[in-house]
Amino acid sequence: MSSMSRPGSANIERIDSHNKLKLKGDLHPLAKKVAAVVACLVYMTISSALIVLNQQLMNEDGFRYPMALSGLGMGFSAVASYIACNVLRVVEIKRKMTMRFYMLRIMPVGLFMALTLHFGNTVYLYLTVSFIQMLKAFTPIATMVALFVAGLEFPGKRLILAVLLIAVGTAIALVWGGQPECGGRCCACWPSETFEATRLVMTQILLVGLKFHPIEGLMYLAPACFVWLMAGVAVVEWPAMRDNHALQLILNKPAWYFAAAAMGFCVNLLAYMVIQTASSLTLKVRPSLPNLLIILRS
């Protein structure tokens, strides 16, 4: 097919293209909207629960290793998505990756995923959950700018106004609430928000442009992210983990850490579903309500 001869797509081979490239994966517009709403609701619920659980594991249980904790979720995601695609065959694999394509396009996305997870979890060691959730209201602005620069979306006036209102409201809440050292603490979240926006844009290009099924996309992206995280663990966190017998913490409460890993898989999968059925900006704007609930809970 001519579309496969475009630059950047020649490294992908179609498998059993016979009858597999029909509109089988394309949803009716109404069904797509319903799927997006359902995916958003479930994503908001599970992601909020995972935030609270990760914070407890790091601060209360003493597993203060953000990259290793993130690696549990990505490792689980890699194994679960591989089993779903290649063992259970729940998802039909339509594309086969070449090593060149994987290294040039998938590994960079995995790097930004790893950086996002690392910095996103690190801030929970130093800031309160409620404060971090308020700061995350600025992420839609970074995402909106990144999408515009990449030429993926051109937000209208109403969407821009809505996102700005969220950010302004958050800034007022931070100042009015008398948060100490507000400026310095806000800077602690900037790397996470910047990498998150970049990662979302790159993921949207990969998934929407190549029509990956969410589980198929996760099967390729999760191992890439896991490799980067484990490289970081080996260099930065492993010496302290070894000296402090951190693995014993996992053995003492295996159910907690398994739950965190399984929920990480669900959040990753649902995030890709939201990106495919809606957009990256939707993914970052919709969680504003559960963020509010987390703030009130704290």
mmCIF file of C-alpha atoms in Angstrom:
data_model
loop_
_atom_site.group_PDB
_atom_site.id
_atom_site.type_symbol
_atom_site.label_atom_id
_atom_site.label_comp_id
_atom_site.label_asym_id
_atom_site.label_seq_id
_atom_site.Cartn_x
_atom_site.Cartn_y
_atom_site.Cartn_z
ATOM 1 C CA MET A 1 0.000 0.000 0.000
ATOM 2 C CA SER A 2 1.208 3.491 -0.755
ATOM 3 C CA SER A 3 0.819 4.689 2.825
ATOM 4 C CA MET A 4 3.487 2.244 3.927
ATOM 5 C CA SER A 5 6.024 3.802 1.579
ATOM 6 C CA ARG A 6 6.078 7.090 3.415
ATOM 7 C CA PRO A 7 9.257 8.020 5.293
ATOM 8 C CA GLY A 8 9.265 6.622 8.813
ATOM 9 C CA SER A 9 6.775 3.884 7.981
ATOM 10 C CA ALA A 10 8.899 1.687 5.751
ATOM 11 C CA ASN A 11 10.281 -0.170 8.753
ATOM 12 C CA ILE A 12 6.888 -1.545 9.705
ATOM 13 C CA GLU A 13 5.672 -4.756 8.116
ATOM 14 C CA ARG A 14 1.984 -5.570 7.978
ATOM 15 C CA ILE A 15 1.045 -9.014 9.222
ATOM 16 C CA ASP A 16 -1.855 -10.750 7.505
ATOM 17 C CA SER A 17 -3.072 -7.564 5.911
ATOM 18 C CA HIS A 18 -5.854 -9.628 4.350
ATOM 19 C CA ASN A 19 -9.079 -8.339 5.920
ATOM 20 C CA LYS A 20 -7.232 -6.997 8.952
ATOM 21 C CA LEU A 21 -7.066 -3.393 7.867
ATOM 22 C CA LYS A 22 -10.792 -2.937 7.548
ATOM 23 C CA LEU A 23 -12.581 -0.453 9.717
ATOM 24 C CA LYS A 24 -12.680 -3.101 12.383
ATOM 25 C CA GLY A 25 -10.903 -0.934 14.907
ATOM 26 C CA ASP A 26 -12.665 2.278 13.910
ATOM 27 C CA LEU A 27 -15.546 3.175 16.175
ATOM 28 C CA HIS A 28 -18.791 4.940 15.343
ATOM 29 C CA PRO A 29 -18.495 8.599 16.464
ATOM 30 C CA LEU A 30 -21.072 8.116 19.249
ATOM 31 C CA ALA A 31 -19.453 4.877 20.399
ATOM 32 C CA LYS A 32 -16.081 6.611 20.381
ATOM 33 C CA LYS A 33 -17.411 9.388 22.629
ATOM 34 C CA VAL A 34 -18.919 6.859 25.031
ATOM 35 C CA ALA A 35 -15.651 4.908 25.089
ATOM 36 C CA ALA A 36 -13.723 8.109 25.798
ATOM 37 C CA VAL A 37 -16.013 9.050 28.706
ATOM 38 C CA VAL A 38 -15.861 5.572 30.233
ATOM 39 C CA ALA A 39 -12.076 5.416 29.825
ATOM 40 C CA CYS A 40 -11.727 8.857 31.455
ATOM 41 C CA LEU A 41 -13.909 7.915 34.427
ATOM 42 C CA VAL A 42 -12.090 4.656 35.095
ATOM 43 C CA TYR A 43 -8.729 6.342 34.524
ATOM 44 C CA MET A 44 -9.535 9.078 37.037
ATOM 45 C CA THR A 45 -10.621 6.535 39.660
ATOM 46 C CA ILE A 46 -7.652 4.180 39.375
ATOM 47 C CA SER A 47 -5.022 6.895 38.923
ATOM 48 C CA SER A 48 -6.230 8.677 42.062
ATOM 49 C CA ALA A 49 -6.061 5.440 44.055
ATOM 50 C CA LEU A 50 -2.573 4.736 42.705
ATOM 51 C CA ILE A 51 -1.358 8.193 43.735
ATOM 52 C CA VAL A 52 -2.460 7.591 47.322
ATOM 53 C CA LEU A 53 -0.979 4.064 47.378
ATOM 54 C CA ASN A 54 2.394 5.143 45.966
ATOM 55 C CA GLN A 55 2.599 7.950 48.488
ATOM 56 C CA GLN A 56 1.960 5.498 51.315
ATOM 57 C CA LEU A 57 4.536 3.018 50.036
ATOM 58 C CA MET A 58 7.235 5.682 49.752
ATOM 59 C CA ASN A 59 6.561 7.728 52.882
ATOM 60 C CA GLU A 60 4.897 5.332 55.308
ATOM 61 C CA ASP A 61 6.362 1.974 54.300
ATOM 62 C CA GLY A 62 9.783 3.487 53.620
ATOM 63 C CA PHE A 63 10.265 2.385 49.997
ATOM 64 C CA ARG A 64 11.806 5.720 49.006
ATOM 65 C CA TYR A 65 12.953 4.712 45.538
ATOM 66 C CA PRO A 66 10.816 6.407 42.860
ATOM 67 C CA MET A 67 12.394 4.741 39.828
ATOM 68 C CA ALA A 68 12.199 1.262 41.325
ATOM 69 C CA LEU A 69 8.572 1.795 42.314
ATOM 70 C CA SER A 70 7.744 3.034 38.826
ATOM 71 C CA GLY A 71 9.616 0.053 37.410
ATOM 72 C CA LEU A 72 7.227 -2.328 39.174
ATOM 73 C CA GLY A 73 4.291 -0.903 37.242
ATOM 74 C CA MET A 74 6.091 -0.776 33.905
ATOM 75 C CA GLY A 75 7.482 -4.282 34.319
ATOM 76 C CA PHE A 76 3.995 -5.582 35.097
ATOM 77 C CA SER A 77 2.650 -3.670 32.091
ATOM 78 C CA ALA A 78 5.279 -5.170 29.781
ATOM 79 C CA VAL A 79 4.568 -8.745 30.888
ATOM 80 C CA ALA A 80 0.772 -8.383 30.980
ATOM 81 C CA SER A 81 0.544 -6.740 27.554
ATOM 82 C CA TYR A 82 2.870 -9.351 26.025
ATOM 83 C CA ILE A 83 0.736 -12.184 27.415
ATOM 84 C CA ALA A 84 -2.447 -10.505 26.168
ATOM 85 C CA CYS A 85 -1.045 -10.108 22.648
ATOM 86 C CA ASN A 86 1.100 -13.198 22.138
ATOM 87 C CA VAL A 87 -0.224 -15.855 24.530
ATOM 88 C CA LEU A 88 -3.915 -15.194 25.086
ATOM 89 C CA ARG A 89 -4.172 -13.378 21.739
ATOM 90 C CA VAL A 90 -6.825 -11.056 23.118
ATOM 91 C CA VAL A 91 -5.430 -8.364 20.840
ATOM 92 C CA GLU A 92 -4.578 -8.884 17.200
ATOM 93 C CA ILE A 93 -1.052 -7.722 16.367
ATOM 94 C CA LYS A 94 -1.195 -5.815 13.099
ATOM 95 C CA ARG A 95 2.331 -4.488 12.926
ATOM 96 C CA LYS A 96 5.760 -5.968 13.420
ATOM 97 C CA MET A 97 8.576 -3.778 14.675
ATOM 98 C CA THR A 98 12.044 -3.755 13.216
ATOM 99 C CA MET A 99 14.926 -3.049 15.581
ATOM 100 C CA ARG A 100 15.744 0.217 13.777
ATOM 101 C CA PHE A 101 12.181 1.506 14.106
ATOM 102 C CA TYR A 102 12.019 0.469 17.759
ATOM 103 C CA MET A 103 15.281 2.161 18.670
ATOM 104 C CA LEU A 104 14.560 5.380 16.766
ATOM 105 C CA ARG A 105 10.902 5.903 17.688
ATOM 106 C CA ILE A 106 9.889 3.735 20.627
ATOM 107 C CA MET A 107 12.941 4.090 22.867
ATOM 108 C CA PRO A 108 12.816 7.934 22.900
ATOM 109 C CA VAL A 109 9.173 7.791 23.993
ATOM 110 C CA GLY A 110 10.157 5.263 26.655
ATOM 111 C CA LEU A 111 12.814 7.664 27.913
ATOM 112 C CA PHE A 112 10.315 10.482 28.413
ATOM 113 C CA MET A 113 7.899 8.051 30.057
ATOM 114 C CA ALA A 114 10.642 7.026 32.484
ATOM 115 C CA LEU A 115 11.575 10.641 33.242
ATOM 116 C CA THR A 116 7.923 11.514 33.816
ATOM 117 C CA LEU A 117 7.411 8.617 36.220
ATOM 118 C CA HIS A 118 10.661 9.271 38.063
ATOM 119 C CA PHE A 119 10.131 12.981 38.664
ATOM 120 C CA GLY A 120 6.406 12.458 39.217
ATOM 121 C CA ASN A 121 7.051 10.023 42.060
ATOM 122 C CA THR A 122 10.068 11.870 43.452
ATOM 123 C CA VAL A 123 8.053 14.951 44.395
ATOM 124 C CA TYR A 124 5.891 12.817 46.706
ATOM 125 C CA LEU A 125 8.956 12.367 48.896
ATOM 126 C CA TYR A 126 9.149 16.093 49.610
ATOM 127 C CA LEU A 127 5.690 17.594 49.047
ATOM 128 C CA THR A 128 2.229 16.723 50.273
ATOM 129 C CA VAL A 129 -0.210 14.908 48.003
ATOM 130 C CA SER A 130 -2.711 17.775 48.083
ATOM 131 C CA PHE A 131 -0.059 20.358 47.154
ATOM 132 C CA ILE A 132 1.205 18.249 44.252
ATOM 133 C CA GLN A 133 -2.297 17.686 42.909
ATOM 134 C CA MET A 134 -2.891 21.438 42.893
ATOM 135 C CA LEU A 135 0.346 21.976 40.986
ATOM 136 C CA LYS A 136 -0.655 19.339 38.440
ATOM 137 C CA ALA A 137 -3.448 21.634 37.317
ATOM 138 C CA PHE A 138 -0.754 23.472 35.331
ATOM 139 C CA THR A 139 0.012 20.348 33.269
ATOM 140 C CA PRO A 140 -2.834 20.981 30.762
ATOM 141 C CA ILE A 141 -1.187 24.291 29.814
ATOM 142 C CA ALA A 142 2.129 22.589 29.077
ATOM 143 C CA THR A 143 0.301 19.858 27.169
ATOM 144 C CA MET A 144 -1.749 22.364 25.169
ATOM 145 C CA VAL A 145 1.371 24.306 24.175
ATOM 146 C CA ALA A 146 3.230 21.110 23.243
ATOM 147 C CA LEU A 147 0.316 19.869 21.117
ATOM 148 C CA PHE A 148 0.122 23.230 19.347
ATOM 149 C CA VAL A 149 3.873 23.328 18.661
ATOM 150 C CA ALA A 150 3.754 19.758 17.326
ATOM 151 C CA GLY A 151 0.842 20.675 15.051
ATOM 152 C CA LEU A 152 -1.401 17.967 16.519
ATOM 153 C CA GLU A 153 -4.128 20.219 17.889
ATOM 154 C CA PHE A 154 -5.153 23.836 17.516
ATOM 155 C CA PRO A 155 -7.300 24.606 20.567
ATOM 156 C CA GLY A 156 -10.180 27.019 20.231
ATOM 157 C CA LYS A 157 -10.838 30.037 22.408
ATOM 158 C CA ARG A 158 -13.218 28.183 24.725
ATOM 159 C CA LEU A 159 -10.733 25.388 25.411
ATOM 160 C CA ILE A 160 -7.898 27.849 25.983
ATOM 161 C CA LEU A 161 -10.084 29.830 28.379
ATOM 162 C CA ALA A 162 -11.089 26.690 30.282
ATOM 163 C CA VAL A 163 -7.490 25.542 30.713
ATOM 164 C CA LEU A 164 -6.342 29.018 31.767
ATOM 165 C CA LEU A 165 -9.159 29.251 34.317
ATOM 166 C CA ILE A 166 -8.014 25.977 35.869
ATOM 167 C CA ALA A 167 -4.438 27.232 36.097
ATOM 168 C CA VAL A 168 -5.389 30.659 37.444
ATOM 169 C CA GLY A 169 -7.693 29.091 40.015
ATOM 170 C CA THR A 170 -4.876 26.827 41.128
ATOM 171 C CA ALA A 171 -2.446 29.735 41.441
ATOM 172 C CA ILE A 172 -4.955 31.668 43.547
ATOM 173 C CA ALA A 173 -5.497 28.625 45.765
ATOM 174 C CA LEU A 174 -1.746 28.262 46.308
ATOM 175 C CA VAL A 175 -1.256 31.922 47.217
ATOM 176 C CA TRP A 176 -4.482 32.271 49.203
ATOM 177 C CA GLY A 177 -3.701 29.077 51.089
ATOM 178 C CA GLY A 178 -0.473 30.586 52.343
ATOM 179 C CA GLN A 179 1.704 27.722 51.124
ATOM 180 C CA PRO A 180 5.253 28.257 52.448
ATOM 181 C CA GLU A 181 8.059 28.545 49.933
ATOM 182 C CA CYS A 182 5.480 28.343 47.167
ATOM 183 C CA GLY A 183 7.828 29.366 44.370
ATOM 184 C CA GLY A 184 10.561 26.862 45.169
ATOM 185 C CA ARG A 185 8.106 24.042 45.724
ATOM 186 C CA CYS A 186 6.398 24.775 42.408
ATOM 187 C CA CYS A 187 9.763 24.488 40.653
ATOM 188 C CA ALA A 188 10.082 20.946 41.994
ATOM 189 C CA CYS A 189 7.148 19.859 39.815
ATOM 190 C CA TRP A 190 8.217 21.609 36.602
ATOM 191 C CA PRO A 191 10.464 18.778 35.314
ATOM 192 C CA SER A 192 7.660 16.258 35.777
ATOM 193 C CA GLU A 193 5.088 18.445 34.021
ATOM 194 C CA THR A 194 7.456 19.267 31.146
ATOM 195 C CA PHE A 195 8.401 15.638 30.540
ATOM 196 C CA GLU A 196 4.761 14.616 30.915
ATOM 197 C CA ALA A 197 3.632 17.031 28.205
ATOM 198 C CA THR A 198 6.416 15.886 25.871
ATOM 199 C CA ARG A 199 5.646 12.240 26.549
ATOM 200 C CA LEU A 200 1.936 12.708 25.869
ATOM 201 C CA VAL A 201 2.582 14.413 22.549
ATOM 202 C CA MET A 202 5.043 11.729 21.452
ATOM 203 C CA THR A 203 2.639 8.981 22.533
ATOM 204 C CA GLN A 204 -0.241 10.622 20.672
ATOM 205 C CA ILE A 205 1.861 10.751 17.507
ATOM 206 C CA LEU A 206 2.802 7.105 17.895
ATOM 207 C CA LEU A 207 -0.622 5.700 18.764
ATOM 208 C CA VAL A 208 -2.899 7.852 16.637
ATOM 209 C CA GLY A 209 -0.573 8.014 13.667
ATOM 210 C CA LEU A 210 0.110 4.270 13.529
ATOM 211 C CA LYS A 211 -3.301 3.021 14.728
ATOM 212 C CA PHE A 212 -1.935 0.828 17.522
ATOM 213 C CA HIS A 213 -4.392 -0.943 19.773
ATOM 214 C CA PRO A 214 -3.789 0.390 23.322
ATOM 215 C CA ILE A 215 -2.526 -2.984 24.584
ATOM 216 C CA GLU A 216 -0.353 -3.439 21.491
ATOM 217 C CA GLY A 217 1.100 0.034 21.971
ATOM 218 C CA LEU A 218 1.745 -0.723 25.639
ATOM 219 C CA MET A 219 3.489 -3.975 24.672
ATOM 220 C CA TYR A 220 6.043 -1.915 22.730
ATOM 221 C CA LEU A 221 6.301 1.122 25.012
ATOM 222 C CA ALA A 222 6.359 -0.524 28.451
ATOM 223 C CA PRO A 223 9.581 -2.524 27.901
ATOM 224 C CA ALA A 224 11.310 0.598 26.563
ATOM 225 C CA CYS A 225 10.304 2.584 29.634
ATOM 226 C CA PHE A 226 11.241 -0.328 31.919
ATOM 227 C CA VAL A 227 14.752 -0.508 30.433
ATOM 228 C CA TRP A 228 15.346 3.209 31.055
ATOM 229 C CA LEU A 229 13.992 2.959 34.600
ATOM 230 C CA MET A 230 16.169 -0.054 35.439
ATOM 231 C CA ALA A 231 19.206 1.751 34.042
ATOM 232 C CA GLY A 232 18.429 4.632 36.381
ATOM 233 C CA VAL A 233 17.880 2.272 39.312
ATOM 234 C CA ALA A 234 21.231 0.566 38.691
ATOM 235 C CA VAL A 235 23.104 3.868 38.687
ATOM 236 C CA VAL A 236 21.204 5.924 41.266
ATOM 237 C CA GLU A 237 19.013 3.841 43.573
ATOM 238 C CA TRP A 238 20.390 0.313 43.798
ATOM 239 C CA PRO A 239 23.309 1.026 46.204
ATOM 240 C CA ALA A 240 20.918 2.536 48.763
ATOM 241 C CA MET A 241 18.325 -0.191 48.145
ATOM 242 C CA ARG A 242 20.949 -2.866 48.789
ATOM 243 C CA ASP A 243 22.276 -1.227 51.945
ATOM 244 C CA ASN A 244 18.780 -0.634 53.360
ATOM 245 C CA HIS A 245 17.409 -4.073 52.378
ATOM 246 C CA ALA A 246 14.640 -2.443 50.361
ATOM 247 C CA LEU A 247 13.609 -5.702 48.703
ATOM 248 C CA GLN A 248 12.595 -6.998 52.122
ATOM 249 C CA LEU A 249 9.928 -4.294 52.251
ATOM 250 C CA ILE A 250 8.352 -5.805 49.130
ATOM 251 C CA LEU A 251 8.511 -9.299 50.631
ATOM 252 C CA ASN A 252 6.895 -8.056 53.842
ATOM 253 C CA LYS A 253 3.873 -6.600 52.024
ATOM 254 C CA PRO A 254 3.712 -8.308 48.618
ATOM 255 C CA ALA A 255 -0.002 -7.588 48.166
ATOM 256 C CA TRP A 256 0.559 -3.825 48.433
ATOM 257 C CA TYR A 257 3.327 -3.773 45.862
ATOM 258 C CA PHE A 258 1.508 -6.151 43.544
ATOM 259 C CA ALA A 259 -1.533 -3.879 43.750
ATOM 260 C CA ALA A 260 0.637 -0.872 42.865
ATOM 261 C CA ALA A 261 2.104 -2.738 39.878
ATOM 262 C CA ALA A 262 -1.301 -3.940 38.644
ATOM 263 C CA MET A 263 -2.835 -0.492 39.050
ATOM 264 C CA GLY A 264 0.111 0.970 37.153
ATOM 265 C CA PHE A 265 -0.719 -1.344 34.255
ATOM 266 C CA CYS A 266 -4.368 -0.261 34.324
ATOM 267 C CA VAL A 267 -3.451 3.435 34.413
ATOM 268 C CA ASN A 268 -1.013 3.055 31.501
ATOM 269 C CA LEU A 269 -3.560 1.143 29.438
ATOM 270 C CA LEU A 270 -6.388 3.567 30.168
ATOM 271 C CA ALA A 271 -4.151 6.557 29.427
ATOM 272 C CA TYR A 272 -3.494 5.228 25.926
ATOM 273 C CA MET A 273 -7.198 4.551 25.447
ATOM 274 C CA VAL A 274 -8.035 8.152 26.365
ATOM 275 C CA ILE A 275 -5.334 9.477 24.026
ATOM 276 C CA GLN A 276 -6.691 7.378 21.159
ATOM 277 C CA THR A 277 -10.387 8.095 21.701
ATOM 278 C CA ALA A 278 -9.980 11.748 22.730
ATOM 279 C CA SER A 279 -6.593 13.479 22.998
ATOM 280 C CA SER A 280 -3.626 14.108 25.270
ATOM 281 C CA LEU A 281 -5.160 17.370 26.460
ATOM 282 C CA THR A 282 -8.360 15.571 27.470
ATOM 283 C CA LEU A 283 -6.250 13.135 29.469
ATOM 284 C CA LYS A 284 -4.775 15.970 31.541
ATOM 285 C CA VAL A 285 -7.892 18.136 31.930
ATOM 286 C CA ARG A 286 -10.385 15.442 32.958
ATOM 287 C CA PRO A 287 -8.578 14.413 36.184
ATOM 288 C CA SER A 288 -9.207 17.842 37.739
ATOM 289 C CA LEU A 289 -12.218 16.541 39.710
ATOM 290 C CA PRO A 290 -10.438 13.557 41.315
ATOM 291 C CA ASN A 291 -7.490 15.841 42.044
ATOM 292 C CA LEU A 292 -9.899 18.001 44.020
ATOM 293 C CA LEU A 293 -11.141 14.943 45.922
ATOM 294 C CA ILE A 294 -7.562 13.942 46.752
ATOM 295 C CA ILE A 295 -6.862 17.476 47.997
ATOM 296 C CA LEU A 296 -9.954 17.404 50.219
ATOM 297 C CA ARG A 297 -9.021 13.947 51.501
ATOM 298 C CA SER A 298 -5.574 15.181 52.487
#
